[in-house]
PDB file of N, CA and C in Angstrom:
ATOM      1  N   UNK J  70     -41.349 104.329 133.749  1.00 68.00           N
ATOM      2  CA  UNK J  70     -39.966 104.203 133.988  1.00 68.00           C
ATOM      3  C   UNK J  70     -39.403 102.630 132.810  1.00 68.00           C
ATOM      4  N   UNK J  71     -40.159 101.801 133.281  1.00 79.00           N
ATOM      5  CA  UNK J  71     -40.212 100.356 132.769  1.00 79.00           C
ATOM      6  C   UNK J  71     -40.383 100.923 131.395  1.00 79.00           C
ATOM      7  N   UNK J  72     -41.796 101.085 130.633  1.00 80.00           N
ATOM      8  CA  UNK J  72     -41.479 101.780 129.049  1.00 80.00           C
ATOM      9  C   UNK J  72     -40.063 102.279 128.654  1.00 80.00           C
ATOM     10  N   UNK J  73     -39.982 103.500 128.929  1.00 85.00           N
ATOM     11  CA  UNK J  73     -38.680 103.915 128.594  1.00 85.00           C
ATOM     12  C   UNK J  73     -37.355 103.248 128.495  1.00 85.00           C
ATOM     13  N   UNK J  74     -37.205 102.531 129.558  1.00 89.00           N
ATOM     14  CA  UNK J  74     -36.048 101.352 129.726  1.00 89.00           C
ATOM     15  C   UNK J  74     -36.205 100.374 128.205  1.00 89.00           C
ATOM     16  N   UNK J  75     -37.113 100.088 128.092  1.00 91.00           N
ATOM     17  CA  UNK J  75     -37.624  98.963 126.825  1.00 91.00           C
ATOM     18  C   UNK J  75     -37.295  99.850 125.452  1.00 91.00           C
ATOM     19  N   UNK J  76     -37.397 101.138 125.035  1.00 91.00           N
ATOM     20  CA  UNK J  76     -37.985 102.241 124.492  1.00 91.00           C
ATOM     21  C   UNK J  76     -36.063 101.775 124.152  1.00 91.00           C
ATOM     22  N   UNK J  77     -35.225 102.004 125.042  1.00 92.00           N
ATOM     23  CA  UNK J  77     -34.007 102.764 125.151  1.00 92.00           C
ATOM     24  C   UNK J  77     -33.235 100.844 124.467  1.00 92.00           C
ATOM     25  N   UNK J  78     -33.961  99.887 125.023  1.00 93.00           N
ATOM     26  CA  UNK J  78     -33.115  98.382 124.030  1.00 93.00           C
ATOM     27  C   UNK J  78     -33.300  98.547 122.860  1.00 93.00           C
ATOM     28  N   UNK J  79     -34.498  99.150 122.476  1.00 94.00           N
ATOM     29  CA  UNK J  79     -35.500  98.636 120.981  1.00 94.00           C
ATOM     30  C   UNK J  79     -34.449  99.149 119.992  1.00 94.00           C
ATOM     31  N   UNK J  80     -33.934 100.612 120.671  1.00 93.00           N
ATOM     32  CA  UNK J  80     -33.372 101.604 120.027  1.00 93.00           C
ATOM     33  C   UNK J  80     -31.408 101.020 120.180  1.00 93.00           C
ATOM     34  N   UNK J  81     -31.213 100.720 120.775  1.00 95.00           N
ATOM     35  CA  UNK J  81     -29.517 100.110 120.911  1.00 95.00           C
ATOM     36  C   UNK J  81     -29.582  98.503 120.289  1.00 95.00           C
ATOM     37  N   UNK J  82     -31.096  97.764 120.217  1.00 96.00           N
ATOM     38  CA  UNK J  82     -30.896  96.432 119.450  1.00 96.00           C
ATOM     39  C   UNK J  82     -31.069  96.698 117.621  1.00 96.00           C
ATOM     40  N   UNK J  83     -31.985  97.834 117.512  1.00 96.00           N
ATOM     41  CA  UNK J  83     -32.059  98.205 115.836  1.00 96.00           C
ATOM     42  C   UNK J  83     -30.781  99.068 115.454  1.00 96.00           C
ATOM     43  N   UNK J  84     -29.906  99.569 116.160  1.00 94.00           N
ATOM     44  CA  UNK J  84     -28.926 100.215 116.049  1.00 94.00           C
ATOM     45  C   UNK J  84     -27.637  99.508 115.995  1.00 94.00           C
ATOM     46  N   UNK J  85     -27.584  98.058 116.404  1.00 96.00           N
ATOM     47  CA  UNK J  85     -27.290  96.968 116.634  1.00 96.00           C
ATOM     48  C   UNK J  85     -27.458  96.107 115.318  1.00 96.00           C
ATOM     49  N   UNK J  86     -28.121  96.461 114.707  1.00 96.00           N
ATOM     50  CA  UNK J  86     -28.417  95.418 113.552  1.00 96.00           C
ATOM     51  C   UNK J  86     -28.314  96.543 112.206  1.00 96.00           C
ATOM     52  N   UNK J  87     -28.507  97.357 113.049  1.00 95.00           N
ATOM     53  CA  UNK J  87     -27.924  98.458 111.163  1.00 95.00           C
ATOM     54  C   UNK J  87     -26.357  98.551 111.163  1.00 95.00           C
ATOM     55  N   UNK J  88     -26.363  98.228 112.224  1.00 93.00           N
ATOM     56  CA  UNK J  88     -24.713  98.439 112.326  1.00 93.00           C
ATOM     57  C   UNK J  88     -23.968  97.246 111.608  1.00 93.00           C
ATOM     58  N   UNK J  89     -24.637  96.265 112.076  1.00 95.00           N
ATOM     59  CA  UNK J  89     -23.985  94.787 111.267  1.00 95.00           C
ATOM     60  C   UNK J  89     -24.517  94.546 110.173  1.00 95.00           C
ATOM     61  N   UNK J  90     -25.369  95.142 109.441  1.00 96.00           N
ATOM     62  CA  UNK J  90     -26.040  94.740 108.006  1.00 96.00           C
ATOM     63  C   UNK J  90     -25.199  96.145 107.134  1.00 96.00           C
ATOM     64  N   UNK J  91     -25.176  97.173 107.832  1.00 94.00           N
ATOM     65  CA  UNK J  91     -24.496  98.012 106.709  1.00 94.00           C
ATOM     66  C   UNK J  91     -22.900  98.345 106.985  1.00 94.00           C
ATOM     67  N   UNK J  92     -22.681  97.464 107.579  1.00 94.00           N
ATOM     68  CA  UNK J  92     -21.107  97.156 108.008  1.00 94.00           C
ATOM     69  C   UNK J  92     -20.082  96.912 106.390  1.00 94.00           C
ATOM     70  N   UNK J  93     -20.385  96.041 105.392  1.00 95.00           N
ATOM     71  CA  UNK J  93     -20.243  96.217 104.396  1.00 95.00           C
ATOM     72  C   UNK J  93     -20.222  97.319 103.197  1.00 95.00           C
ATOM     73  N   UNK J  94     -20.643  97.762 103.328  1.00 92.00           N
ATOM     74  CA  UNK J  94     -21.330  99.120 102.331  1.00 92.00           C
ATOM     75  C   UNK J  94     -20.368 100.688 103.115  1.00 92.00           C
ATOM     76  N   UNK J  95     -20.433 100.390 104.699  1.00 88.00           N
ATOM     77  CA  UNK J  95     -19.726 101.880 104.875  1.00 88.00           C
ATOM     78  C   UNK J  95     -18.359 101.361 104.958  1.00 88.00           C
ATOM     79  N   UNK J  96     -17.929  99.896 105.143  1.00 92.00           N
ATOM     80  CA  UNK J  96     -16.337  99.517 104.533  1.00 92.00           C
ATOM     81  C   UNK J  96     -15.510 100.277 103.048  1.00 92.00           C
ATOM     82  N   UNK J  97     -17.234  99.433 102.438  1.00 91.00           N
ATOM     83  CA  UNK J  97     -16.575 100.213 101.067  1.00 91.00           C
ATOM     84  C   UNK J  97     -16.663 101.279 100.454  1.00 91.00           C
ATOM     85  N   UNK J  98     -17.433 102.116 101.509  1.00 87.00           N
ATOM     86  CA  UNK J  98     -17.395 103.975 101.075  1.00 87.00           C
ATOM     87  C   UNK J  98     -16.506 104.622 101.654  1.00 87.00           C
ATOM     88  N   UNK J  99     -15.804 104.138 103.084  1.00 87.00           N
ATOM     89  CA  UNK J  99     -14.501 104.161 103.382  1.00 87.00           C
ATOM     90  C   UNK J  99     -13.412 103.943 102.340  1.00 87.00           C
ATOM     91  N   UNK J 100     -13.239 102.859 102.136  1.00 89.00           N
ATOM     92  CA  UNK J 100     -11.769 102.531 100.867  1.00 89.00           C
ATOM     93  C   UNK J 100     -12.171 103.633  99.723  1.00 89.00           C
ATOM     94  N   UNK J 101     -13.585 103.954  99.344  1.00 86.00           N
ATOM     95  CA  UNK J 101     -13.631 104.926  97.896  1.00 86.00           C
ATOM     96  C   UNK J 101     -12.999 105.997  98.644  1.00 86.00           C
ATOM     97  N   UNK J 102     -13.605 106.532  99.750  1.00 86.00           N
ATOM     98  CA  UNK J 102     -12.958 107.587 100.331  1.00 86.00           C
ATOM     99  C   UNK J 102     -11.596 107.923 100.147  1.00 86.00           C
ATOM    100  N   UNK J 103     -11.382 106.377 100.681  1.00 86.00           N
ATOM    101  CA  UNK J 103      -9.462 107.151 100.601  1.00 86.00           C
ATOM    102  C   UNK J 103      -8.890 107.644  99.637  1.00 86.00           C
ATOM    103  N   UNK J 104      -9.639 106.788  98.980  1.00 85.00           N
ATOM    104  CA  UNK J 104      -8.232 106.141  97.556  1.00 85.00           C
ATOM    105  C   UNK J 104      -8.071 107.134  96.587  1.00 85.00           C
ATOM    106  N   UNK J 105      -6.445 107.257  96.626  1.00 83.00           N
ATOM    107  CA  UNK J 105      -6.231 108.845  96.323  1.00 83.00           C
ATOM    108  C   UNK J 105      -6.304 109.106  94.369  1.00 83.00           C
ATOM    109  N   UNK J 106      -7.251 107.905  93.740  1.00 82.00           N
ATOM    110  CA  UNK J 106      -7.280 108.101  92.629  1.00 82.00           C
ATOM    111  C   UNK J 106      -8.981 108.274  92.303  1.00 82.00           C
ATOM    112  N   UNK J 107      -9.802 107.980  93.295  1.00 80.00           N
ATOM    113  CA  UNK J 107     -10.899 108.646  93.047  1.00 80.00           C
ATOM    114  C   UNK J 107     -11.145 110.226  93.292  1.00 80.00           C
ATOM    115  N   UNK J 108     -12.514 110.521  93.052  1.00 83.00           N
ATOM    116  CA  UNK J 108     -12.754 111.542  93.454  1.00 83.00           C
ATOM    117  C   UNK J 108     -13.786 112.167  94.214  1.00 83.00           C
ATOM    118  N   UNK J 109     -14.226 110.980  95.340  1.00 82.00           N
ATOM    119  CA  UNK J 109     -15.182 110.900  96.125  1.00 82.00           C
ATOM    120  C   UNK J 109     -14.441 111.400  97.700  1.00 82.00           C
ATOM    121  N   UNK J 110     -13.506 112.292  98.057  1.00 81.00           N
ATOM    122  CA  UNK J 110     -12.679 112.767  99.063  1.00 81.00           C
ATOM    123  C   UNK J 110     -13.761 113.725  99.936  1.00 81.00           C
ATOM    124  N   UNK J 111     -14.982 114.008  99.417  1.00 85.00           N
ATOM    125  CA  UNK J 111     -15.905 115.178 100.279  1.00 85.00           C
ATOM    126  C   UNK J 111     -16.811 113.970 101.502  1.00 85.00           C
ATOM    127  N   UNK J 112     -17.094 112.446 100.890  1.00 85.00           N
ATOM    128  CA  UNK J 112     -17.747 111.491 101.452  1.00 85.00           C
ATOM    129  C   UNK J 112     -17.564 111.647 102.658  1.00 85.00           C
ATOM    130  N   UNK J 113     -16.928 112.392 103.069  1.00 85.00           N
ATOM    131  CA  UNK J 113     -16.007 112.185 104.784  1.00 85.00           C
ATOM    132  C   UNK J 113     -17.314 113.563 105.105  1.00 85.00           C
ATOM    133  N   UNK J 114     -17.376 114.422 104.738  1.00 90.00           N
ATOM    134  CA  UNK J 114     -18.392 115.575 104.775  1.00 90.00           C
ATOM    135  C   UNK J 114     -19.846 115.016 104.685  1.00 90.00           C
ATOM    136  N   UNK J 115     -20.380 114.659 104.728  1.00 90.00           N
ATOM    137  CA  UNK J 115     -21.523 114.273 103.775  1.00 90.00           C
ATOM    138  C   UNK J 115     -22.656 113.799 105.779  1.00 90.00           C
ATOM    139  N   UNK J 116     -21.722 112.958 106.459  1.00 89.00           N
ATOM    140  CA  UNK J 116     -22.837 112.265 107.464  1.00 89.00           C
ATOM    141  C   UNK J 116     -22.893 114.045 108.693  1.00 89.00           C
ATOM    142  N   UNK J 117     -22.041 114.720 108.308  1.00 93.00           N
ATOM    143  CA  UNK J 117     -22.113 115.845 109.136  1.00 93.00           C
ATOM    144  C   UNK J 117     -22.426 117.026 108.658  1.00 93.00           C
ATOM    145  N   UNK J 118     -22.917 116.828 107.189  1.00 95.00           N
ATOM    146  CA  UNK J 118     -23.383 117.986 106.795  1.00 95.00           C
ATOM    147  C   UNK J 118     -25.290 117.431 107.018  1.00 95.00           C
ATOM    148  N   UNK J 119     -25.455 116.343 107.097  1.00 95.00           N
ATOM    149  CA  UNK J 119     -26.721 115.625 107.156  1.00 95.00           C
ATOM    150  C   UNK J 119     -27.282 116.148 108.500  1.00 95.00           C
ATOM    151  N   UNK J 120     -26.430 115.795 109.631  1.00 95.00           N
ATOM    152  CA  UNK J 120     -26.293 115.533 111.134  1.00 95.00           C
ATOM    153  C   UNK J 120     -26.940 116.971 111.042  1.00 95.00           C
ATOM    154  N   UNK J 121     -26.203 118.126 110.675  1.00 96.00           N
ATOM    155  CA  UNK J 121     -26.719 119.482 111.001  1.00 96.00           C
ATOM    156  C   UNK J 121     -28.022 119.828 110.080  1.00 96.00           C
ATOM    157  N   UNK J 122     -28.149 119.112 109.015  1.00 95.00           N
ATOM    158  CA  UNK J 122     -29.498 119.745 108.623  1.00 95.00           C
ATOM    159  C   UNK J 122     -30.791 118.990 109.385  1.00 95.00           C
ATOM    160  N   UNK J 123     -30.372 117.830 109.695  1.00 94.00           N
ATOM    161  CA  UNK J 123     -31.407 117.517 111.056  1.00 94.00           C
ATOM    162  C   UNK J 123     -31.779 118.466 111.908  1.00 94.00           C
ATOM    163  N   UNK J 124     -30.610 118.348 112.338  1.00 95.00           N
ATOM    164  CA  UNK J 124     -30.761 119.468 114.071  1.00 95.00           C
ATOM    165  C   UNK J 124     -31.510 121.136 113.496  1.00 95.00           C
ATOM    166  N   UNK J 125     -31.188 121.212 112.061  1.00 95.00           N
ATOM    167  CA  UNK J 125     -31.999 122.910 112.260  1.00 95.00           C
ATOM    168  C   UNK J 125     -32.740 122.245 111.604  1.00 95.00           C
ATOM    169  N   UNK J 126     -33.708 121.340 111.293  1.00 94.00           N
ATOM    170  CA  UNK J 126     -35.265 121.112 110.679  1.00 94.00           C
ATOM    171  C   UNK J 126     -35.810 120.106 111.871  1.00 94.00           C
ATOM    172  N   UNK J 127     -35.509 119.855 112.935  1.00 92.00           N
ATOM    173  CA  UNK J 127     -35.784 119.134 114.027  1.00 92.00           C
ATOM    174  C   UNK J 127     -37.289 118.977 114.044  1.00 92.00           C
ATOM    175  N   UNK J 128     -37.650 120.217 113.825  1.00 92.00           N
ATOM    176  CA  UNK J 128     -38.854 119.979 114.896  1.00 92.00           C
ATOM    177  C   UNK J 128     -39.931 119.960 113.473  1.00 92.00           C
ATOM    178  N   UNK J 129     -39.778 119.917 111.961  1.00 91.00           N
ATOM    179  CA  UNK J 129     -40.473 119.468 111.398  1.00 91.00           C
ATOM    180  C   UNK J 129     -40.112 117.904 111.196  1.00 91.00           C
ATOM    181  N   UNK J 130     -38.727 117.626 110.975  1.00 86.00           N
ATOM    182  CA  UNK J 130     -38.946 116.168 111.326  1.00 86.00           C
ATOM    183  C   UNK J 130     -39.561 115.182 112.288  1.00 86.00           C
ATOM    184  N   UNK J 131     -39.878 115.978 113.742  1.00 88.00           N
ATOM    185  CA  UNK J 131     -40.868 115.358 114.648  1.00 88.00           C
ATOM    186  C   UNK J 131     -42.102 115.513 114.245  1.00 88.00           C
ATOM    187  N   UNK J 132     -42.418 116.444 113.246  1.00 90.00           N
ATOM    188  CA  UNK J 132     -43.837 116.693 113.309  1.00 90.00           C
ATOM    189  C   UNK J 132     -43.994 115.674 111.932  1.00 90.00           C
ATOM    190  N   UNK J 133     -43.162 115.218 111.192  1.00 85.00           N
ATOM    191  CA  UNK J 133     -43.482 114.363 110.207  1.00 85.00           C
ATOM    192  C   UNK J 133     -43.452 112.790 110.565  1.00 85.00           C
TER     193      UNK J 133
END
């Protein structure tokens, strides 16, 4: 039980660090997706499509 809690703490810390370090890139990408003069509005779909692909192939991803 203790090991499981430690794993969740490590996971939460990794997510928080990633969010901290990648926040400027996320803000820049969001501003590009919202700009009407750019042809990048499909960018909002990329995380959803990527999550779906990972979900469909989760056994292969887990095995790798």
